[in-house]
Short mmCIF file of C-alpha atoms in Angstrom, two decimals:
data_model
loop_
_atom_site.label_atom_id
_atom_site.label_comp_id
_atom_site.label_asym_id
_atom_site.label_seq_id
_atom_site.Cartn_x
_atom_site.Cartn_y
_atom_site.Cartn_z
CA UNK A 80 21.62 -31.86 15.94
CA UNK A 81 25.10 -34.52 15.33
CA UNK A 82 27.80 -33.85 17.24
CA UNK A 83 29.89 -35.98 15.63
CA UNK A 84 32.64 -34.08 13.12
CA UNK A 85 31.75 -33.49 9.87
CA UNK A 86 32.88 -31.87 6.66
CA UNK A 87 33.07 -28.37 6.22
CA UNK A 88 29.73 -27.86 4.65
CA UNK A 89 29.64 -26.39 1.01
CA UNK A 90 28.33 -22.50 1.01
CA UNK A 91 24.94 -22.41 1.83
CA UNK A 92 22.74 -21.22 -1.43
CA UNK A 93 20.35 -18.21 -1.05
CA UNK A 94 17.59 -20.09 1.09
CA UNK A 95 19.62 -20.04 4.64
CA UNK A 96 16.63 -18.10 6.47
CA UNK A 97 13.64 -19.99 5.13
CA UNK A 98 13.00 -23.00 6.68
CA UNK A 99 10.14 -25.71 6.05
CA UNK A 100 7.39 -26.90 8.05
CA UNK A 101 5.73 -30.34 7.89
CA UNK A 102 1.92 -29.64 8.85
CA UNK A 103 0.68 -29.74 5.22
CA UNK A 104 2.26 -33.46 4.47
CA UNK A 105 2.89 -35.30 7.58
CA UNK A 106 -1.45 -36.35 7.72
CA UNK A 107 -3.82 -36.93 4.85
CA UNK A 108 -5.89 -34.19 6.28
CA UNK A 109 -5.25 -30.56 6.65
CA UNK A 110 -6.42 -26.89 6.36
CA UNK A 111 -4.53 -25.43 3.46
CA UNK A 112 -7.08 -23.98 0.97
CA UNK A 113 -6.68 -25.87 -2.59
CA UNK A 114 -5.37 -28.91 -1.01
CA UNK A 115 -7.39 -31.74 -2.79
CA UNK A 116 -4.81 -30.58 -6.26
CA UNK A 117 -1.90 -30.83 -4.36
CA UNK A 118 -1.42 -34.26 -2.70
CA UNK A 119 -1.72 -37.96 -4.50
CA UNK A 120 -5.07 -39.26 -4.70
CA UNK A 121 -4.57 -41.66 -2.98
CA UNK A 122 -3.28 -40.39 0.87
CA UNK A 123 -1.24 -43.28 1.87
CA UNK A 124 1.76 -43.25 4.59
CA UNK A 125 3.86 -44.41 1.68
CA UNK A 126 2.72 -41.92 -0.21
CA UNK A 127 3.05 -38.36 1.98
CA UNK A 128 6.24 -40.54 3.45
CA UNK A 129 7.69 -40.25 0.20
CA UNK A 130 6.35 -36.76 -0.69
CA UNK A 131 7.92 -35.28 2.73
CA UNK A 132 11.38 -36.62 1.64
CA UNK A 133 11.30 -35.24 -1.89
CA UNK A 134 10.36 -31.63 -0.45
CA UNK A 135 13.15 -32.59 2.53
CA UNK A 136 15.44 -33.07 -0.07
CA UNK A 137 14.72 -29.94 -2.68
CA UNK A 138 14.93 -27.82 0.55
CA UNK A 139 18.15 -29.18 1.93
CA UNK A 140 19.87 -28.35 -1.63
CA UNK A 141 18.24 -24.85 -1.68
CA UNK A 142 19.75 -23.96 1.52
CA UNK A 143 16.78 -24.59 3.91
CA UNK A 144 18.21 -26.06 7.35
CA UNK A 145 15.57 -25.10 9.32
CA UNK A 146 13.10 -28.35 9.24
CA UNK A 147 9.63 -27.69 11.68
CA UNK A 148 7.48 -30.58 12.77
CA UNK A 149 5.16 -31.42 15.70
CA UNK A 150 3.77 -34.45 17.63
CA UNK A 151 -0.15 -33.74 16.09
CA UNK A 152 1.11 -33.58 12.34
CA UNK A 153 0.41 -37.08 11.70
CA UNK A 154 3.78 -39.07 11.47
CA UNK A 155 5.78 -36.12 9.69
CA UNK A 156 8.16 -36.63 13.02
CA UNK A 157 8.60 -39.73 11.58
CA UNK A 158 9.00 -38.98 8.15
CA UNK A 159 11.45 -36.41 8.87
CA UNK A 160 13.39 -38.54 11.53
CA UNK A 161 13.84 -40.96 8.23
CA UNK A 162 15.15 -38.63 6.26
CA UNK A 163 17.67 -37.51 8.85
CA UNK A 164 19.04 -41.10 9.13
CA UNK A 165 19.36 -41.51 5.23
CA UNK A 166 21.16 -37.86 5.44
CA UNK A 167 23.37 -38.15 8.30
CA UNK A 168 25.94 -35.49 6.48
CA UNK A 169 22.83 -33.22 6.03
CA UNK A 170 21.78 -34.31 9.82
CA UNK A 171 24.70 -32.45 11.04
CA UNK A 172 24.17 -29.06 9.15
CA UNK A 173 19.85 -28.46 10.34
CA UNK A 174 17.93 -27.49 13.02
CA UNK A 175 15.23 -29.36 14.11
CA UNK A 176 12.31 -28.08 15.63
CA UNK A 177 9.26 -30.12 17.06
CA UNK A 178 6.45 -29.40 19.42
CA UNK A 179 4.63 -31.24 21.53
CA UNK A 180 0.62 -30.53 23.13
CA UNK A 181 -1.53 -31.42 20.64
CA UNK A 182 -2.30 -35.27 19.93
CA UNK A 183 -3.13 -36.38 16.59
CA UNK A 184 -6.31 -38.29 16.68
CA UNK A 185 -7.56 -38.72 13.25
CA UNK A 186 -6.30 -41.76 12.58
CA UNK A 187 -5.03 -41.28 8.97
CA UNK A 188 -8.94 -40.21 7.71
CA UNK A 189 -10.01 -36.74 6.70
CA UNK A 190 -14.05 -37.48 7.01
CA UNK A 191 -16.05 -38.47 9.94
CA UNK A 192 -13.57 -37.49 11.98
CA UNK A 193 -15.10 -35.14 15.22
CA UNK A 194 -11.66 -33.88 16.19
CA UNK A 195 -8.47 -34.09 14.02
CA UNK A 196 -6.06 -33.16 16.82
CA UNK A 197 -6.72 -32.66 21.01
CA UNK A 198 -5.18 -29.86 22.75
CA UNK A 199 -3.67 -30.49 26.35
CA UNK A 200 -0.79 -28.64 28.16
CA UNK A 201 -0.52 -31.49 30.88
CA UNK A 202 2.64 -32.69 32.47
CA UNK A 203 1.06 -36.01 31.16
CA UNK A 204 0.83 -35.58 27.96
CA UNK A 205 4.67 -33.68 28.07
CA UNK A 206 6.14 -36.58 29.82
CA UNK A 207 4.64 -38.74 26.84
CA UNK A 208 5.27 -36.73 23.94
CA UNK A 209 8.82 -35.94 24.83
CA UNK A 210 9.13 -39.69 25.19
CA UNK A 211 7.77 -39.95 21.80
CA UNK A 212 10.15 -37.35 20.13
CA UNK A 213 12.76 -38.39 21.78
CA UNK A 214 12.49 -42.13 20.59
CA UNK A 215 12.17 -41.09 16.67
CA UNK A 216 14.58 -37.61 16.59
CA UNK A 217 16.94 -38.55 19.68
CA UNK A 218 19.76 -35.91 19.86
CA UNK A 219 18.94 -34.26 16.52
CA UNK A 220 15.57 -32.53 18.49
CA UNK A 221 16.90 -28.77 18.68
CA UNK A 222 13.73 -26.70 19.80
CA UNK A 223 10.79 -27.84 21.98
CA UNK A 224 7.97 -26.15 21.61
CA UNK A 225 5.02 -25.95 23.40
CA UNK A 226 1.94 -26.30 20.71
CA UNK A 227 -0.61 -23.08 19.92
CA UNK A 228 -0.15 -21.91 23.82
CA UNK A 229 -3.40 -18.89 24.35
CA UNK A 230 -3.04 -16.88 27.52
CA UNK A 231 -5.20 -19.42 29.06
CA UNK A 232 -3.03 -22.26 29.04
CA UNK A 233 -1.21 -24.11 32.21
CA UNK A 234 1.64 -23.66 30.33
CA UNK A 235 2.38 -20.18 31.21
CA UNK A 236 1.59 -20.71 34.83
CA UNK A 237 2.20 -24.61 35.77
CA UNK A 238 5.28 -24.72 38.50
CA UNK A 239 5.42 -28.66 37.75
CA UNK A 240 6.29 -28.26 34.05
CA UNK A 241 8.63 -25.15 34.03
CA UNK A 242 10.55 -27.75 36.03
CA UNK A 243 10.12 -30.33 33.43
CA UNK A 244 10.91 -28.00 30.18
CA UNK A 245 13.98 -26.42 32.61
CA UNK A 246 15.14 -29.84 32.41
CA UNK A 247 14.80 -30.47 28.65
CA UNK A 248 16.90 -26.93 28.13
CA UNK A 249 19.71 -27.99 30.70
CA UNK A 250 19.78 -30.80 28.04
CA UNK A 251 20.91 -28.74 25.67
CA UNK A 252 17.24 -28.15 24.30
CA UNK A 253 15.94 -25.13 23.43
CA UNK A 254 12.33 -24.66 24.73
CA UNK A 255 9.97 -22.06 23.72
CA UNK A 256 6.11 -21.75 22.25
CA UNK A 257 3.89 -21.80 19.90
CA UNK A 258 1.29 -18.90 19.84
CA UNK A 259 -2.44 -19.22 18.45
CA UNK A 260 -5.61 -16.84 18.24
CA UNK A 261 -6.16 -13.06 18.71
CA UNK A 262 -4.48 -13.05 21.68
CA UNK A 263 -0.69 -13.98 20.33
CA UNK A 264 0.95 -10.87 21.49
CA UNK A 265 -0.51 -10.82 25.16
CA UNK A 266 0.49 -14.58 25.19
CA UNK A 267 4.61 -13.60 24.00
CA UNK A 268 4.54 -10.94 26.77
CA UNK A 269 3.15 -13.42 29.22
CA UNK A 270 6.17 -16.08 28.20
CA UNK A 271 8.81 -13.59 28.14
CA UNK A 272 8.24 -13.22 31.74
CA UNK A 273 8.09 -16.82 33.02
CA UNK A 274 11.06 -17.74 34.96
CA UNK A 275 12.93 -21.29 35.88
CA UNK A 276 15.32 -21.23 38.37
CA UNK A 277 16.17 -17.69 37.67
CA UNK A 278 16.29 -17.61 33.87
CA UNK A 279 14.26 -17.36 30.97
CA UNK A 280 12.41 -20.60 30.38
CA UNK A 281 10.74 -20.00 26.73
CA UNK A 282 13.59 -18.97 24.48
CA UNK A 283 12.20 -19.51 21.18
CA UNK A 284 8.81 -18.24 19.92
CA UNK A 285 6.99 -19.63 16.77
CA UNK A 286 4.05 -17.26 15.96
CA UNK A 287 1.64 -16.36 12.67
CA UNK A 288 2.28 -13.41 11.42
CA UNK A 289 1.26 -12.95 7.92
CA UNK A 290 -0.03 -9.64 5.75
CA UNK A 291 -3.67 -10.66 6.93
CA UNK A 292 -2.56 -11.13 10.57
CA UNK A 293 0.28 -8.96 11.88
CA UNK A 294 -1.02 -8.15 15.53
CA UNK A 295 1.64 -10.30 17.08
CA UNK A 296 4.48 -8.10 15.58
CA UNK A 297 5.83 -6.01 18.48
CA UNK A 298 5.69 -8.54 20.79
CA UNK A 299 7.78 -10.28 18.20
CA UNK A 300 10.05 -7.04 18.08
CA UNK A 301 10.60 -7.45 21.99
CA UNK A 302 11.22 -11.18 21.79
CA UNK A 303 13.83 -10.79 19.09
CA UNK A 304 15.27 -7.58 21.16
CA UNK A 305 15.69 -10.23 24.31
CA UNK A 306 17.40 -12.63 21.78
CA UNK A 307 14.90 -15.34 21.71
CA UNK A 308 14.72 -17.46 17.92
CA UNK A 309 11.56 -15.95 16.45
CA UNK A 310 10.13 -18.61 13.93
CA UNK A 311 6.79 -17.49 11.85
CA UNK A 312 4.50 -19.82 10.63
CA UNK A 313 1.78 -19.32 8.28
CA UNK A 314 3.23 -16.69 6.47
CA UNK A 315 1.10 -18.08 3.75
CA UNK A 316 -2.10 -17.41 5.66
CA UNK A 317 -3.15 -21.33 5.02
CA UNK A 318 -2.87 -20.78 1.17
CA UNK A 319 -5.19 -17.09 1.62
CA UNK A 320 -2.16 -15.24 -0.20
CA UNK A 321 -1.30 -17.96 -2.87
CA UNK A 322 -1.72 -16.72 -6.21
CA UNK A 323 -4.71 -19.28 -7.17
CA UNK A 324 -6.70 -18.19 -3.98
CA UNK A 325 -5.52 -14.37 -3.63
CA UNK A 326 -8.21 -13.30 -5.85
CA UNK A 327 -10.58 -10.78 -3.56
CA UNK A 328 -11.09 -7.33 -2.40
CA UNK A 329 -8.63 -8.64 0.61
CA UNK A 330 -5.63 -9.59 -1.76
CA UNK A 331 -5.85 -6.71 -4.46
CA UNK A 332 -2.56 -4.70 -2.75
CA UNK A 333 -0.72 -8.23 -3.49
CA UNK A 334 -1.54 -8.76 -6.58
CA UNK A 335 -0.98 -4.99 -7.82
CA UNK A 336 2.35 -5.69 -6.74
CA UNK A 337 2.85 -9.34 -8.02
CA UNK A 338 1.95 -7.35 -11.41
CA UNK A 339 4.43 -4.41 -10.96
CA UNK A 340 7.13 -6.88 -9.74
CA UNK A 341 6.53 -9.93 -12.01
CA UNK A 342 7.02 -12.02 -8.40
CA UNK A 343 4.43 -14.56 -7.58
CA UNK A 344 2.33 -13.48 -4.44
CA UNK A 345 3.46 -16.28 -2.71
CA UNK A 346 7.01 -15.33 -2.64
CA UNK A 347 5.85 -11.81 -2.56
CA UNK A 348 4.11 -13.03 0.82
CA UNK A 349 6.89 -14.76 2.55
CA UNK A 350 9.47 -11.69 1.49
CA UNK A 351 7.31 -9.56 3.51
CA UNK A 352 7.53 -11.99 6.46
CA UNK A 353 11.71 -12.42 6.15
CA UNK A 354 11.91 -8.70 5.69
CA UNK A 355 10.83 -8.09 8.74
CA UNK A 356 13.45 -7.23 11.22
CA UNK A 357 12.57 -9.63 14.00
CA UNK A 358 11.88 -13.39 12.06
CA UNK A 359 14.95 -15.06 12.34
CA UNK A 360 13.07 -18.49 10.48
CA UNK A 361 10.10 -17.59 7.87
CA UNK A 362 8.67 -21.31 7.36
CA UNK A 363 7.26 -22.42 4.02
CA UNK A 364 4.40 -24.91 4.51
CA UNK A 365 4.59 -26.01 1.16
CA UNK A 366 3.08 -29.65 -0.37
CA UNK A 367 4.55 -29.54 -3.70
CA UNK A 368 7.93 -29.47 -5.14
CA UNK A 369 6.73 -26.37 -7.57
CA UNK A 370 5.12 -24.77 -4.28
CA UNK A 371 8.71 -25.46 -2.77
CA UNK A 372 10.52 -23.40 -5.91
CA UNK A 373 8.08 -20.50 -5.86
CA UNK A 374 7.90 -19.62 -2.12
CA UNK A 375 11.98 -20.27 -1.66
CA UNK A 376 12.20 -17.37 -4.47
CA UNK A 377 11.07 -15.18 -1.33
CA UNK A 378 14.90 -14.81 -0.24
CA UNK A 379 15.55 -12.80 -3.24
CA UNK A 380 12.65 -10.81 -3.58
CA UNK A 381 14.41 -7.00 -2.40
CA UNK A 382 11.21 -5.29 -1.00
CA UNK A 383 11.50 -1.77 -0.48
CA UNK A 384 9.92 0.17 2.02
CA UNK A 385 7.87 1.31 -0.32
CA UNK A 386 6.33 -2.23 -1.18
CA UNK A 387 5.84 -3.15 2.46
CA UNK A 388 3.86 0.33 2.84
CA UNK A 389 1.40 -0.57 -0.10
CA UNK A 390 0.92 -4.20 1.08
CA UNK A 391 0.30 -3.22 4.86
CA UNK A 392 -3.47 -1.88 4.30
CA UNK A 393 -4.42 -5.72 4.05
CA UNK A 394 -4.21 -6.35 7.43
CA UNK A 395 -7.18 -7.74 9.39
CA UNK A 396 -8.63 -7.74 12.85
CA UNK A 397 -6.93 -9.79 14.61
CA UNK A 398 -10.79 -11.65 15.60
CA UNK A 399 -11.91 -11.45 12.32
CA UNK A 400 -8.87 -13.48 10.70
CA UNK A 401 -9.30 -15.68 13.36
CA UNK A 402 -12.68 -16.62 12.70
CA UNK A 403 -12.21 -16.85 9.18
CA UNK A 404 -9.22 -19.39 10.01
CA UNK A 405 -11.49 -21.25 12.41
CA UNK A 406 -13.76 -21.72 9.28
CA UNK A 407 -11.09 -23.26 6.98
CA UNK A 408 -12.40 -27.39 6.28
CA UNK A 409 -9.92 -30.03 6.91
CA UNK A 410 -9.45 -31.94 3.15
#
């Protein structure tokens, strides 16, 4: 974030703990069911450049100040460090988060492509994509994350870069993780315990947690308890719980209560997420300006106990949502 003054900011409308991530409109290609009706037909930079900045801008005058990008979502680090520049005065007032681990390698297509992004926890590829971040977001990068981290991954055990990411948080930096797979909550666990000169090293977490996947949520509980920023993603379930695709045996308990509440079940969705009492950040992944409206209603949704207790049967295996994400095309 600026450090330079700035006005006392206006008070902030009813948004302040949604924030919005960049995956669906930073590349031409994604994994968002229904996504050929909600981008132009025609993919360009210009084009998802200038979509990014409208949604950048509806969310910044709803309240949203949490803005979530990565290294692999195409050139939304890009499109969102523009914005920042044409918005110094909102510049000042967001958080930025990024992550870095994945590298996009599409190349702006979304056929024939064998791999749309390549996972590696390397000091390499950190000393790189920090080097990239830092050249288009400079001192407005807030959080660091590492990028879908699985049990498995060097970087929950690599001595070399703990060093590196202790460095980037004596910066000023917050570093943390991304989780991915069945395995989220033994992965939190795992990073609440990794150490850097005698402190924490990851101090935010960004998980999934949605009302098809909710394994990850006491892990989740403990992070929050040992004051670590807990961020969900996919709260949407990669459009699964959007009215238009919520229409199976899986999504009935949503849609009874859409119908008893008059509330779309994608707010209905991300209310569930922000009610619960460890997300500090519920993103909205949205691609369209009407998507935008409908899942920033979530903030005034009041669910009662009562709601969350009828909506909690639709949670899956944590494998068999999994797979069925695995499955999801890029379009």
């Amino acid at each position: 974030m600026q450090t330079e003054p700035a006005t006392p900011a206006p008070a902030r409308p009813h948004a302040a703990r949604l924030g919005l991530g960049t995956a669906a409109v930073g590349r031409p290609g994604y994994i968002t069911l229904g996504r050929a009706g909600d981008l132009p037909a025609e993919r360009t930079v210009e084009a998802l450049r200038e979509r990014t900045h409208a949604l950048l801008d509806a969310a910044f005058a709803a309240g949203v100040r949490y803005f979530d990008t990565a290294r692999s979502y195409g050139r939304a680090e890009e499109f969102l460090a523009q914005w920042l520049t044409g918005h110094p005065q909102a510049a000042a007032e967001v958080t930025v988060g990024s992550k870095w681990g994945y590298t996009y390698t599409a190349d702006w297509r979304t056929t024939g492509v064998e791999a749309h992004e390549v996972k590696e926890h390397s000091t390499a590829v950190y000393d790189r994509q920090i080097g990239e971040s830092r050249a288009l977001l400079g001192p407005r990068l807030d959080v660091y994350l590492v990028h879908s981290v699985t049990p498995d991954s060097p970087a929950l055990t690599d001595p070399a870069l703990h060093r590196r990411l202790a460095a980037l948080a004596a910066e000023g930096v917050r570093v943390g993780l991304s989780t991915s797979g069945p395995a989220q909550a033994d992965t939190i666990r795992r990073a609440l315990a990794v150490t850097a000169d005698g402190r924490p090293l990851f101090t935010a977490v960004q998980a999934t947690w949605n009302l098809l996947e909710t394994s990850a949520a006491p892990a989740l509980a403990e992070a929050h308890r040992a004051g670590r920023l807990v961020v969900v993603k996919e709260g949407m379930a990669n459009g699964r719980l959007a009215g238009r695709n919520a229409t199976g045996p899986d999504t009935a308990a949503l849609r009874a209560l859409a119908a008893r509440t008059a509330a779309a079940p994608d707010a209905l969705a991300l209310a569930a997420a922000a009610a619960q009492p460890w997300a500090d950040v519920v993103l909205s992944g949205a691609a369209t300006l009407d998507q935008l409206t409908s899942n920033l209603a979530a903030e005034r949704i009041p669910l009662t106990p009562e709601d969350l207790a009828a909506l909690a049967p639709m949670a899956e295996p944590a494998d068999a949502y999994w797979r069925t994400r695995s499955a999801l095309p890029w379009a």
